[in-house]
């Protein structure tokens, strides 16, 4: 392999790589604003100027192709003073309104001002003034003063979202960003420009001013918006999710996520219709009851039916662990083979970039976990038919509002003698349920999802519930999470009385006199890896942050129960 | 415990006869009291008489209220970040004013505050300053959390402190 030298260190490079790319592959960051590994090279910010021996002038590392034997200096006097000068230029017209800027704390300009600037300005003239608070689109706000004209946002729309909406207008120090006439920045991936904008020129209108980034904790997890399973970080403060941002995983979502995932997959967690504690129907109304009471009631009610009169629906919204325990519960505790789950396919949602037409996060995982009818059991359509015919009288539904997609089912569910559900929010299905167990959301539990590619990925709890404690569970904690006491108003965030579905089923099994011996999601997964071929050899540490591609996504894999 | 055999301390000097009978010592003490009674006094008859500190005094932190009744604070959260006692909670929100954001909620827990003045030092807007108010008493924890209603103080009442900061900070 060919090599070149940077600051006295020999590094290898692949033919055609630029200096900045090769350096990055070797863990050396050359400062840059406009360059982004997934966008075309623009070379306008000049921050990556480096000195190369035998070249008359400094060159920009982002567009200079590395060559055998090149000697590059990032820390020579010339390179350092060039960076100082570039920073001084950037700061000439920058408003320095960090106190009111949402980017503060995660701003490249702030960071580089510390690292690469002398901190002195010789500019005494008045700064330029541009438009502030410009609504570029429904979800993105633009501040012209802060923009450093790096063109990342323009290139993102052109090259990644494939929807040219943004452009520069005017010249010199009056240059600014705008949308094309009659256009809005509203493509399904628009909000990624907020993440890649190196300064606070583009802000997330949904998150604007809600919290300071240094007051929040963040947790690596997976988006539950569709079967892509984009890798994300959940940002929380005071036990509430405030924003989601994408997390780099080249195999799944690269640096991006879609706006639907970013905006619509967390607000239900703290919504007013969230179910807090188990509920039972008494005289037509759902009444909050204790766990033991709900378990005892569910157990005795279920026991009143013959094995063949009970059906169980798993869920593509629940984790592999939940579905695995559900299958086990249906087969060995209830003794029924009428076991399936509902697929939610929305062809209008899918696209060629990230979004997948399967709008659940874990269809593959539910299949692999063994949520399927046994030989003589009914599948979903069979179960519906059998309920109509009065053959099936009791139904258990795991984390799925099956009425929402299919209102015709209302008459069917109304025929049931017993409907038990695990759900996170009150919904159309809960309106007909007799017993409702409060399910923890994906942001409150450990577990795994298998995406449409057959990649198993981990979700982690970002919010505490009555069941999972932030410190004991080893969850990510901000300074405020660590030091808040019960007397601090800023530490009183709502803790819901909810449990992971697998845990609810373990409790119910024990009320029915059967032991499913799991105390942690990890133990369930251990059992999964021992009994399902596709998961052989895996554990939570192996899956780690970026997930593992299952070798044989053989949908008929045998489940030993 | 074995090994712990340090001998008990011996008295270095016994009291003299004069000291033992106490009377000369008492007379000495009384004469000091008597002399002091006729010197000018420094003690204040608090609460009838109140101590008014100089501008350099660090009493409870307050928010500066401009003449138009608005706060200067832009809810940047720096005071809350720097506060070593985690006494300050700020919740920002958007406004139509030029500075775009304002504190929808600003609370200082006076039971946590240690009067260090860091919040005042870090504030980019000269919006939070240490006042001359040292009279803080509560009968329960909730009352000790001061909201904007108690924190906002008109700027002309704070001029001493602001002048001090401008001269010496
Ligand atoms: S808005 Fe941000 S990303 Fe776009 S050109 Fe300006 S600084 Fe760059
Ligand atoms: S593409 Fe799917 S998984 Fe990715 S962010 Fe959008 S909804 Fe979430
Ligand atoms: S004076 Fe010190 S302890 Fe009190 S609020 Fe300000 S920073 Fe916090
Ligand atoms: S540092 Fe000043 S401007 Fe910022 S939140 Fe505190 S009081 Fe307001």
Tab-separated table of C-alpha atoms and ligand atoms in Angstrom, chain A residues 142 147-153 168 177 197-199 201-202, ligand 1:
chain	number	residue	atom	x	y	z
A	142	UNK	CA	-32.455	29.760	9.108
A	147	UNK	CA	-24.250	31.124	8.181
A	148	UNK	CA	-20.617	30.652	7.153
A	149	UNK	CA	-21.588	29.771	3.562
A	150	UNK	CA	-20.099	26.305	3.610
A	151	UNK	CA	-22.806	24.977	1.215
A	152	UNK	CA	-23.182	21.678	3.063
A	153	UNK	CA	-26.954	22.145	3.237
A	168	UNK	CA	-26.841	30.676	-2.533
A	177	UNK	CA	-28.957	30.859	1.584
A	197	UNK	CA	-24.707	22.707	9.437
A	198	UNK	CA	-21.410	23.366	11.241
A	199	UNK	CA	-22.876	26.417	12.987
A	201	UNK	CA	-27.548	28.825	11.057
A	202	UNK	CA	-30.031	26.002	10.595
C	1	LIG	S1	-26.747	27.256	6.501
C	1	LIG	FE1	-25.207	26.055	7.578
C	1	LIG	S2	-24.832	24.306	6.207
C	1	LIG	FE2	-25.854	25.866	4.993
C	1	LIG	S3	-24.205	27.036	4.061
C	1	LIG	FE3	-24.761	28.112	5.931
C	1	LIG	S4	-23.349	27.307	7.469
C	1	LIG	FE4	-23.293	25.893	5.730
